[in-house]
PDB file of C-alpha atoms in Angstrom:
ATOM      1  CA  UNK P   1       0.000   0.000   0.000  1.00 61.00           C
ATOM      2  CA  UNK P   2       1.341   3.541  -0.998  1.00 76.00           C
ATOM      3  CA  UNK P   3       2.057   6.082   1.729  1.00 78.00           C
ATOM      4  CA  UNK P   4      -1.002   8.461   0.122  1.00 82.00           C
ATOM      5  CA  UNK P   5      -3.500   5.599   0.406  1.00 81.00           C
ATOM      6  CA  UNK P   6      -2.336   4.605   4.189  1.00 80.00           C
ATOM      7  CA  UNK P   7      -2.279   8.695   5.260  1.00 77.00           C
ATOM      8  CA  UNK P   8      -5.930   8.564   3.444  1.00 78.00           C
ATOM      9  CA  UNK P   9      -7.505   5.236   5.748  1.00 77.00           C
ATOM     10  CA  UNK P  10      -5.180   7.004   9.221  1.00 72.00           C
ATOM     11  CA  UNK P  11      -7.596  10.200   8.313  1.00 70.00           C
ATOM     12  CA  UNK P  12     -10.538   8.767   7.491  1.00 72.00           C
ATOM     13  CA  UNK P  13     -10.501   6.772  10.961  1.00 70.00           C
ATOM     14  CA  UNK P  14      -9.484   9.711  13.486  1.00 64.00           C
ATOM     15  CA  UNK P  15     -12.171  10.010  15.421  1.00 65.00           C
ATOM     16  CA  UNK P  16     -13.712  13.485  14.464  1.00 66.00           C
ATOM     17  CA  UNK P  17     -15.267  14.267  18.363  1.00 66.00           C
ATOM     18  CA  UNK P  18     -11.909  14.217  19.045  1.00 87.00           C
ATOM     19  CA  UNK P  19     -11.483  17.715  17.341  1.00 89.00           C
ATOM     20  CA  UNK P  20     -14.092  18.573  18.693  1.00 92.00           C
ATOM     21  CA  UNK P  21     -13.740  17.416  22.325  1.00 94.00           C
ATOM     22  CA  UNK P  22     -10.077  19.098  22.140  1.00 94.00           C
ATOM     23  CA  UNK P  23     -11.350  22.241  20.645  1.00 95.00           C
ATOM     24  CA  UNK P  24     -13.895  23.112  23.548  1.00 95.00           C
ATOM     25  CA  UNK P  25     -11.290  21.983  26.234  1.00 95.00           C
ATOM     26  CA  UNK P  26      -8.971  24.743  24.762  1.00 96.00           C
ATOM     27  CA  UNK P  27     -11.463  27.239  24.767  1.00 97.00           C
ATOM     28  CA  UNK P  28     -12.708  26.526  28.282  1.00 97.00           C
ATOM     29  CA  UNK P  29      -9.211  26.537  29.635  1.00 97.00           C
ATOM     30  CA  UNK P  30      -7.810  29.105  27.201  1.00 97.00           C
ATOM     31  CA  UNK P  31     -10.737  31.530  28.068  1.00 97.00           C
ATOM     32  CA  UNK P  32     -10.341  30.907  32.298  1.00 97.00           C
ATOM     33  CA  UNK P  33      -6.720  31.994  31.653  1.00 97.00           C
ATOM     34  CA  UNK P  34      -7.820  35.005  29.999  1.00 97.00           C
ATOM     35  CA  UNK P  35     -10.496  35.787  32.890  1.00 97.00           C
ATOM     36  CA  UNK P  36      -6.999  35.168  35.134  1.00 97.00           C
ATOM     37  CA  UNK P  37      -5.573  37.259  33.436  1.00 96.00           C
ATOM     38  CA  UNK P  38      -8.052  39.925  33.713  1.00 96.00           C
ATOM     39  CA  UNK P  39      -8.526  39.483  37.244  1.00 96.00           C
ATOM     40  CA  UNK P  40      -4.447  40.121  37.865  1.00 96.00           C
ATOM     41  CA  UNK P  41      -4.781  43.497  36.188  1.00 96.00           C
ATOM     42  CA  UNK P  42      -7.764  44.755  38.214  1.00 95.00           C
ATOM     43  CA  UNK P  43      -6.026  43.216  41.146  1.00 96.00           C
ATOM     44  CA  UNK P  44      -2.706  45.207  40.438  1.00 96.00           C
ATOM     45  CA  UNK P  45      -4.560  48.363  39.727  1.00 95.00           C
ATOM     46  CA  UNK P  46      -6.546  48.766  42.643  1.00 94.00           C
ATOM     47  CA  UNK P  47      -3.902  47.387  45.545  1.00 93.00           C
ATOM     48  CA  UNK P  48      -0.708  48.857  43.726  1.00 93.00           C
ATOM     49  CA  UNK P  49      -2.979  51.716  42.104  1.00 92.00           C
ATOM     50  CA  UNK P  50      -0.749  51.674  39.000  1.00 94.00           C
ATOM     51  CA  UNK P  51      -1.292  52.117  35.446  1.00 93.00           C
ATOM     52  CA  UNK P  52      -3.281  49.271  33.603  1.00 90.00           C
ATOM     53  CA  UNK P  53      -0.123  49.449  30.740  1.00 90.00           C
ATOM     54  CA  UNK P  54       2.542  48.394  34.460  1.00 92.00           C
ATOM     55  CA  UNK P  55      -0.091  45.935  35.455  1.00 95.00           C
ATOM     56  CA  UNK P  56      -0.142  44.323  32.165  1.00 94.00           C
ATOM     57  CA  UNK P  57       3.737  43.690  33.123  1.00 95.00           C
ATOM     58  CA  UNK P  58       3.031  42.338  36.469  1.00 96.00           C
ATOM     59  CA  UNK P  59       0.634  40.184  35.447  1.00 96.00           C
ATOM     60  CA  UNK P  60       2.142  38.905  32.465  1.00 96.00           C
ATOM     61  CA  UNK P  61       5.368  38.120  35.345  1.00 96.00           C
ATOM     62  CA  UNK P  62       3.266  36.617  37.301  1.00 97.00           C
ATOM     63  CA  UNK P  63       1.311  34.194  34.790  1.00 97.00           C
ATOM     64  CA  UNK P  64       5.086  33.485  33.540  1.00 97.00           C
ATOM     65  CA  UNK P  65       6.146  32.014  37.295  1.00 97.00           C
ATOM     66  CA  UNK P  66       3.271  30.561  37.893  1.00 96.00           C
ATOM     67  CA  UNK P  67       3.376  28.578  34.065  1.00 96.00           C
ATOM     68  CA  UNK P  68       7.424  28.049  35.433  1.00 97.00           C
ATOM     69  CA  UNK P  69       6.917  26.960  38.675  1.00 97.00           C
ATOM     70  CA  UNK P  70       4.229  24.385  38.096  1.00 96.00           C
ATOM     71  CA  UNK P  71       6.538  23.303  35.539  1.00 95.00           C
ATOM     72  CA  UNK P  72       9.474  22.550  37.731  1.00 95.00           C
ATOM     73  CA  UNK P  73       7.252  21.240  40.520  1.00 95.00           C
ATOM     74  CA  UNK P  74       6.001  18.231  37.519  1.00 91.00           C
ATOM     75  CA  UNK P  75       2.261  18.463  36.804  1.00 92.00           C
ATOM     76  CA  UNK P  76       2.288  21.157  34.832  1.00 94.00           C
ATOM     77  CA  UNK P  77       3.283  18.452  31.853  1.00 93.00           C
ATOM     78  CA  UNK P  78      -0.138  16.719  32.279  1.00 94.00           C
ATOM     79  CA  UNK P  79      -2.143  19.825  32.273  1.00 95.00           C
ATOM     80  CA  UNK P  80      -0.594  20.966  29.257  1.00 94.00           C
ATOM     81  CA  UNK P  81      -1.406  17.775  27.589  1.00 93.00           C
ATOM     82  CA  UNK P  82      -4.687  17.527  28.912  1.00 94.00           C
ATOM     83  CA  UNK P  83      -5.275  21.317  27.796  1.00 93.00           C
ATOM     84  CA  UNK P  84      -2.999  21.422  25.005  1.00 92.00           C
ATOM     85  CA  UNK P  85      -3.594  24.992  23.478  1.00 94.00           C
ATOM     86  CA  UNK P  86      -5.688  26.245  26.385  1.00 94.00           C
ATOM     87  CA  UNK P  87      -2.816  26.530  28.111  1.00 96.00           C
ATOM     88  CA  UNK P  88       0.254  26.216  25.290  1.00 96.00           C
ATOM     89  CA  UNK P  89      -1.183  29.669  23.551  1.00 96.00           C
ATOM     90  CA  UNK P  90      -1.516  31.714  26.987  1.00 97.00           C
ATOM     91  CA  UNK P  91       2.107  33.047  27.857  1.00 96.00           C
ATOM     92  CA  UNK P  92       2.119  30.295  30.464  1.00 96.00           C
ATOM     93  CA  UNK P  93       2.971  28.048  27.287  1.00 95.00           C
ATOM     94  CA  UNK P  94       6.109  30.017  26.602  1.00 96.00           C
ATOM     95  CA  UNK P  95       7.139  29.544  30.054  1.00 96.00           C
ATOM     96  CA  UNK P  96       6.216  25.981  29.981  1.00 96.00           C
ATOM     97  CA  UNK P  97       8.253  25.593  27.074  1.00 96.00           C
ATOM     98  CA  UNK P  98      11.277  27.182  27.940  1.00 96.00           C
ATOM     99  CA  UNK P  99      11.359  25.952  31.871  1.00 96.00           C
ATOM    100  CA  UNK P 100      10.998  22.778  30.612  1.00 95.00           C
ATOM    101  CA  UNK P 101      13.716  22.483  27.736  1.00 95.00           C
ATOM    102  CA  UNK P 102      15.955  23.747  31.119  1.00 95.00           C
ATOM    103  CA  UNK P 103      15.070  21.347  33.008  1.00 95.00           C
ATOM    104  CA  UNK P 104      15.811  18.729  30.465  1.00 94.00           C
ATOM    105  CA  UNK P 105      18.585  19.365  29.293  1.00 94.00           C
ATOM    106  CA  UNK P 106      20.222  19.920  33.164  1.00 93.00           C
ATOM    107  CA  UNK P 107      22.255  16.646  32.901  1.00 93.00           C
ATOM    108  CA  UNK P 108      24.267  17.666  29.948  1.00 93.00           C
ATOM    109  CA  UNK P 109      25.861  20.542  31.883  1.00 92.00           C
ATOM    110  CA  UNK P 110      25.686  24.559  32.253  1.00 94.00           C
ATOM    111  CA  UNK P 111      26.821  25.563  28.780  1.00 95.00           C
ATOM    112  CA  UNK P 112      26.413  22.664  26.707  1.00 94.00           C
ATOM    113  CA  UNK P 113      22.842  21.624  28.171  1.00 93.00           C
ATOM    114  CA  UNK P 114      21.036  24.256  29.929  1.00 94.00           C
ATOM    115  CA  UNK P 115      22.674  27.415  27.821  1.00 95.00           C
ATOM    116  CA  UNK P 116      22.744  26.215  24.400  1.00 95.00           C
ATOM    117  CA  UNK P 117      19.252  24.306  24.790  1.00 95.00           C
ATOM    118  CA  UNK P 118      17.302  27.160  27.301  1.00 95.00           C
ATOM    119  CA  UNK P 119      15.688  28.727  23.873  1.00 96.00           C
ATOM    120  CA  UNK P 120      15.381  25.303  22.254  1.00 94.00           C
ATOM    121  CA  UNK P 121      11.242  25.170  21.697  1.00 90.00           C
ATOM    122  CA  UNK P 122      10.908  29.002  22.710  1.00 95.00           C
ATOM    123  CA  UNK P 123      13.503  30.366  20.260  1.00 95.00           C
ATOM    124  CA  UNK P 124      11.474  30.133  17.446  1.00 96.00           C
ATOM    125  CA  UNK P 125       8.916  32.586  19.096  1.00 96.00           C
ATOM    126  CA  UNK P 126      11.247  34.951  19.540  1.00 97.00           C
ATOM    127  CA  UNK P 127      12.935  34.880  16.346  1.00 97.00           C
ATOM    128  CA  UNK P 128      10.189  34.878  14.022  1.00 97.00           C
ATOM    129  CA  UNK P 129       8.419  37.516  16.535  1.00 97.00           C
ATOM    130  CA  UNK P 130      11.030  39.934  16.329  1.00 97.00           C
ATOM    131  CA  UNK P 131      11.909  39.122  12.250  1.00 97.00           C
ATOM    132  CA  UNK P 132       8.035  40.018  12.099  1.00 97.00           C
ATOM    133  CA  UNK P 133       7.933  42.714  14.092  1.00 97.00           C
ATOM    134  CA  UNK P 134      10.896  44.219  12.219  1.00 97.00           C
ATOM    135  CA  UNK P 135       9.293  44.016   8.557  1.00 97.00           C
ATOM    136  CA  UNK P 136       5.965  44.753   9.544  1.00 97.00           C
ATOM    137  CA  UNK P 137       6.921  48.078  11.539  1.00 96.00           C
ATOM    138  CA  UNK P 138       9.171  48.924   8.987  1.00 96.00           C
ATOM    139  CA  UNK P 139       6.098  48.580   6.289  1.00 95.00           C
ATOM    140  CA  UNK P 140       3.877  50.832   8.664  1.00 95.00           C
ATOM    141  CA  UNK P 141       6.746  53.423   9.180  1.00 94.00           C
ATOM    142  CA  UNK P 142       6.775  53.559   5.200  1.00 93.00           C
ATOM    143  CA  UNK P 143       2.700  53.457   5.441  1.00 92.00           C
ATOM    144  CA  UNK P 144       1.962  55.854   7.744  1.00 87.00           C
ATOM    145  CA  UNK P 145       4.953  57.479   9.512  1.00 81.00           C
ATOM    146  CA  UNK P 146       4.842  54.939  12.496  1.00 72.00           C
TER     147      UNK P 146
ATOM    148  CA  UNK N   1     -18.490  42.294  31.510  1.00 88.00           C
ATOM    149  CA  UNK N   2     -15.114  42.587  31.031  1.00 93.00           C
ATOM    150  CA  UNK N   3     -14.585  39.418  32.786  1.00 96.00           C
ATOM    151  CA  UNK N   4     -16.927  37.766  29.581  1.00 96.00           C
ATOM    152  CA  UNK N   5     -14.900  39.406  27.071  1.00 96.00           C
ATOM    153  CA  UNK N   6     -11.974  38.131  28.543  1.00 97.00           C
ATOM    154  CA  UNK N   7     -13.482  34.911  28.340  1.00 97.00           C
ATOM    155  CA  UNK N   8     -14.617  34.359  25.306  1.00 97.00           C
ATOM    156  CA  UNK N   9     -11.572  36.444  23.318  1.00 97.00           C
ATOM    157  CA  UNK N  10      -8.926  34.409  24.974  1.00 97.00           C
ATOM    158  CA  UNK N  11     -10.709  31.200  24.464  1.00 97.00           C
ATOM    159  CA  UNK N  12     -11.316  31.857  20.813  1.00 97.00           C
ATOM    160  CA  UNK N  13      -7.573  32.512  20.348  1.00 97.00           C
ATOM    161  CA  UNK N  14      -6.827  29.365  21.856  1.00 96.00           C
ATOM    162  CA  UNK N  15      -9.725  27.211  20.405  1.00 97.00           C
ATOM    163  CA  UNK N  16      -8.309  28.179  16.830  1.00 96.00           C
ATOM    164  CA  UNK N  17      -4.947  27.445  17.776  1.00 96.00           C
ATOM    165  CA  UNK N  18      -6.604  24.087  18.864  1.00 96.00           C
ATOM    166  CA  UNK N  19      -8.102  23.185  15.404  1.00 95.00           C
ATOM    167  CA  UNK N  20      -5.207  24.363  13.595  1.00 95.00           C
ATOM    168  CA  UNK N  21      -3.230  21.765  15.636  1.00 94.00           C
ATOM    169  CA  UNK N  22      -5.840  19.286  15.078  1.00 93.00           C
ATOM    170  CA  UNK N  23      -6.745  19.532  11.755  1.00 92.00           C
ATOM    171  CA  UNK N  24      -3.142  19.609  10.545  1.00 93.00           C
ATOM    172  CA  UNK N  25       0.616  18.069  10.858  1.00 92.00           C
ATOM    173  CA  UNK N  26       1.826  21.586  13.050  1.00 95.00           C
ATOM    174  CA  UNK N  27       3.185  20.923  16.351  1.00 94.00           C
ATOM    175  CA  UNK N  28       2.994  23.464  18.817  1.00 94.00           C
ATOM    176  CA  UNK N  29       6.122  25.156  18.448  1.00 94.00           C
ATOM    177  CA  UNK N  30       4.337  26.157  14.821  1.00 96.00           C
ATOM    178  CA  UNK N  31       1.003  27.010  16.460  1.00 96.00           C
ATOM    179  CA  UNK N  32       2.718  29.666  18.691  1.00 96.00           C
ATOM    180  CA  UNK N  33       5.053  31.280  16.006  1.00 97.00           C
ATOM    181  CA  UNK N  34       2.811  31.299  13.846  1.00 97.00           C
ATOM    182  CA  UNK N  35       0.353  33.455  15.864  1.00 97.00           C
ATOM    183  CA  UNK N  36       3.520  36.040  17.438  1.00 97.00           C
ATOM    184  CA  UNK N  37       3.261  36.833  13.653  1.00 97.00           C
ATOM    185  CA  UNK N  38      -0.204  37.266  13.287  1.00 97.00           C
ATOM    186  CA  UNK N  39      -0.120  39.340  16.437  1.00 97.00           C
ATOM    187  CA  UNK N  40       2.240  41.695  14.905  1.00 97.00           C
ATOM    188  CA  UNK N  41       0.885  41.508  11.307  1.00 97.00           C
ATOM    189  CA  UNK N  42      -2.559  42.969  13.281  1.00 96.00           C
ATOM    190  CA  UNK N  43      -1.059  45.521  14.327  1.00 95.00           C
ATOM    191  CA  UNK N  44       0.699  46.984  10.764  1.00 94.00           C
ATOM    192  CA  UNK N  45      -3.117  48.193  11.478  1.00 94.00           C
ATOM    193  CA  UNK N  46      -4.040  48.589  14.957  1.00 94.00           C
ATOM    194  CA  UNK N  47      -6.198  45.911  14.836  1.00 96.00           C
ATOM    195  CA  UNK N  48      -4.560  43.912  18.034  1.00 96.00           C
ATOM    196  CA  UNK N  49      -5.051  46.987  19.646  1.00 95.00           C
ATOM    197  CA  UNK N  50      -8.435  47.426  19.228  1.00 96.00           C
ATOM    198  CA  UNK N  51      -9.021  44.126  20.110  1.00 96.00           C
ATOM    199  CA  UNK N  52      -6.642  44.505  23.891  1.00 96.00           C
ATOM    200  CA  UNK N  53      -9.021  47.687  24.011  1.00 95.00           C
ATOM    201  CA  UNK N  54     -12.410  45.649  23.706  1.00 96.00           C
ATOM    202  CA  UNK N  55     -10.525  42.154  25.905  1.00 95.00           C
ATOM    203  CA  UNK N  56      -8.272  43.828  28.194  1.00 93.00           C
ATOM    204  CA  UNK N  57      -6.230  40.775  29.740  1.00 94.00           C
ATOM    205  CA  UNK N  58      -8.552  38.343  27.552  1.00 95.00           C
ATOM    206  CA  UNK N  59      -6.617  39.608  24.388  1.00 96.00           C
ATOM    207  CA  UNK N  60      -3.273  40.350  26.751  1.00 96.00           C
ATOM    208  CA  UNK N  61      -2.888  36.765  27.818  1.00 97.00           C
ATOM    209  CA  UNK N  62      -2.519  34.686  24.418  1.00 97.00           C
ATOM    210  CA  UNK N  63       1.111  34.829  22.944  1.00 96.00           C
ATOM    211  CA  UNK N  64      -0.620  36.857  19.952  1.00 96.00           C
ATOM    212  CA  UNK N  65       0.228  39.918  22.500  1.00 96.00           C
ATOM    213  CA  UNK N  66       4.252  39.060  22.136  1.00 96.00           C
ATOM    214  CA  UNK N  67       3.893  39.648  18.487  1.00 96.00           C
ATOM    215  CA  UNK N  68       1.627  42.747  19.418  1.00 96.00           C
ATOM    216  CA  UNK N  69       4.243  44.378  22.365  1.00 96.00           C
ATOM    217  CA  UNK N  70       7.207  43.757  20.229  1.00 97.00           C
ATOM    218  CA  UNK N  71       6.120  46.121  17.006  1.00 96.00           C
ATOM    219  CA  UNK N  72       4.520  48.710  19.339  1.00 96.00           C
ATOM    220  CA  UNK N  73       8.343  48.799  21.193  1.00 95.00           C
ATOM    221  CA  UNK N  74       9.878  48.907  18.138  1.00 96.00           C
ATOM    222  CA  UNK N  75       6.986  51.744  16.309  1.00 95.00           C
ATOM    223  CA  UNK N  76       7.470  54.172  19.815  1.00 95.00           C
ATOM    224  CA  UNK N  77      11.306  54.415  18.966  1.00 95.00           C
ATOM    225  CA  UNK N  78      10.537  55.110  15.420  1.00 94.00           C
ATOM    226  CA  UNK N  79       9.518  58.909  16.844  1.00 93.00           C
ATOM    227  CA  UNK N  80      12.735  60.164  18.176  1.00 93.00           C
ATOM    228  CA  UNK N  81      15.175  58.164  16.031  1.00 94.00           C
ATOM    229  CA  UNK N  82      13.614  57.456  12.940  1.00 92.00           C
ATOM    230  CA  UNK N  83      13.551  54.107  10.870  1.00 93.00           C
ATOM    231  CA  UNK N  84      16.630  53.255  13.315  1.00 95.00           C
ATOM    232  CA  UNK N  85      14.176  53.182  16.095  1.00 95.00           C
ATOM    233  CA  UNK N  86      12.785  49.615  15.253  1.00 96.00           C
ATOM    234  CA  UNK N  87      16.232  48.203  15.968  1.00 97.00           C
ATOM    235  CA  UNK N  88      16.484  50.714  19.323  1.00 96.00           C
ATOM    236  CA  UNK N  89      12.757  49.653  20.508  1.00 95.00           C
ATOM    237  CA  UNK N  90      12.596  46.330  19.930  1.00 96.00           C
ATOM    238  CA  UNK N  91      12.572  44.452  23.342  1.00 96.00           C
ATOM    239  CA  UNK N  92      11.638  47.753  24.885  1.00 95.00           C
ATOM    240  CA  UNK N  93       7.961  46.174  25.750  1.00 95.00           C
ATOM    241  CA  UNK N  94       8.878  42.652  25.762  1.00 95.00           C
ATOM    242  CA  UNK N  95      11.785  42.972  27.925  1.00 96.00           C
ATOM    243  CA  UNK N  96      10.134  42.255  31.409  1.00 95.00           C
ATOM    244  CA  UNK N  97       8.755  39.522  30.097  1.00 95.00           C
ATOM    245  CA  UNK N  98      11.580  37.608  28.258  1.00 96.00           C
ATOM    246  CA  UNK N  99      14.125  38.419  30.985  1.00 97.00           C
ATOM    247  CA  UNK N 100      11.694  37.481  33.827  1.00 97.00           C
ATOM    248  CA  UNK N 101      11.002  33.823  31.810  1.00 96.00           C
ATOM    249  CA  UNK N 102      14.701  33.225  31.736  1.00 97.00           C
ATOM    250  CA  UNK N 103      15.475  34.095  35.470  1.00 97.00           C
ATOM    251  CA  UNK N 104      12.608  32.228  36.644  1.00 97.00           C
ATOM    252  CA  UNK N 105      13.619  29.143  34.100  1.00 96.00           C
ATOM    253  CA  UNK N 106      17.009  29.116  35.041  1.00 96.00           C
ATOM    254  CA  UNK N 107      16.481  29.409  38.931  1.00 97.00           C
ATOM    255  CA  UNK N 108      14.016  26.598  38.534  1.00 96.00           C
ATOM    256  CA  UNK N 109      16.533  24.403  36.892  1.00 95.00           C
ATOM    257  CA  UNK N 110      19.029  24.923  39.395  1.00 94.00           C
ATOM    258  CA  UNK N 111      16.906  23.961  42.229  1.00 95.00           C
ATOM    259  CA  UNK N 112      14.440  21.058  40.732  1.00 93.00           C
ATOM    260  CA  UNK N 113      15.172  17.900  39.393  1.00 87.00           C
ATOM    261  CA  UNK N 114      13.734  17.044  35.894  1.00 83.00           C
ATOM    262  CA  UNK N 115      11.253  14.203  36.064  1.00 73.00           C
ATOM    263  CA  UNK N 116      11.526   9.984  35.096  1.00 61.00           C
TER     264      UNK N 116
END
């Protein structure tokens, strides 16, 4: 059987509730991290009595520890599997992702493991975010002036 | 009210990163990149902004924002030095966040063990 034919059957016979089961977890969890989110800001406004734009910062700090922490600690893997984008698009994924490649790579030393491997799944984002960022500003600058 | 709009933006945001992971051969690494771009393609138009206006933390949360806080650092410089101000602004917003994610990441991996 030809690799086009077996990819054809493996498609066919996904279970489509699947998608579907997956998509409503992600927005369930996805939106509760955005209410979390929302809830940090008002939090930081009142009791600091900042700026919303500073407690955007704080709370963006604190979702990143908390994503870190629960990370180290070891359950955070299951939740992020159970959640998958519900928690991998929040920033908590980024943390996730770059705790976690860390972590991994700890045995393999300081500069070798840990330093050369620290931006190995998050590295990406920040390439391709500031490559975009770069073009795209520099189109709006020619645009409209910035 | 807020609290619903927070809701339901962030959990669109992650339901169609969801069915994009789904529905294709992307991992998540893609899923993520892919919308930092989108975040700061938006904005070439103010669109993200709008939307973080409308959301709040809803639209603040998903990594979209990254994509969103990076051009805006980069635009602000543009004023005082010109086209050189992209280069100059760049991590200007994003800066607390990266820096924080690499303390906190490192620190962690000092002090825990990695699982199995």
């Amino acid at each position: 059987m030809d690799k086009e034919k077996y990819q054809k059957i493996v498609d066919k016979n996904i279970p489509k509730e699947n998608v579907k089961i997956n998509a409503t977890k992600a927005f369930l969890v996805g939106g509760f991290m955005g209410i979390i989110g929302q809830l940090l800001l008002d939090l930081y406004t009142t009791w600091l009595d900042i700026p919303t734009k500073d407690a955007s910062t704080y709370m963006i700090i604190t979702l990143i520890f908390i994503g870190s922490l629960f990370t180290a600690l070891g359950f955070f893997d299951k939740w992020v599997s159970w959640a998958n984008c519900g928690l991998i698009v929040p920033i908590t994924g980024f943390a996730h992702a770059m705790t976690s490649a860390a972590l991994e790579y700890k045995k393999e030393g300081f500069v070798l493991g840990i330093g050369a491997n620290i931006f190995k799944l998050t590295g990406s984002v920040i390439l391709y975010g500031v490559v975009s960022a770069y073009f795209f500003g520099l189109i709006r600058v020619l645009l409209f002036g910035g | 009210m807020i609290y619903l709009k927070s809701f339901l933006v962030a959990g669109i945001i992650c339901m169609i990163g969801q069915i994009i992971l789904d529905k294709t051969k992307l991992t998540p690494g893609h899923i993520t990149t892919i919308f930092v771009i989108v975040g700061a393609f938006l904005d070439i138009f103010n669109i993200y902004d709008k939307i973080i206006l409308f959301a709040g933390g809803g639209a603040l949360v998903p990594i979209t924002s990254f994509g969103h806080l990076l051009i805006h650092g980069a635009l602000e410089n543009t004023v005082k030095y010109g086209i050189t101000g992209l280069l100059i602004g760049m991590f200007d917003l994003t800066a607390s966040g990266i820096t924080s994610s690499i303390i906190i990441a490192f620190v962690l991996a000092l002090i825990f063990k990695p699982k199995d």
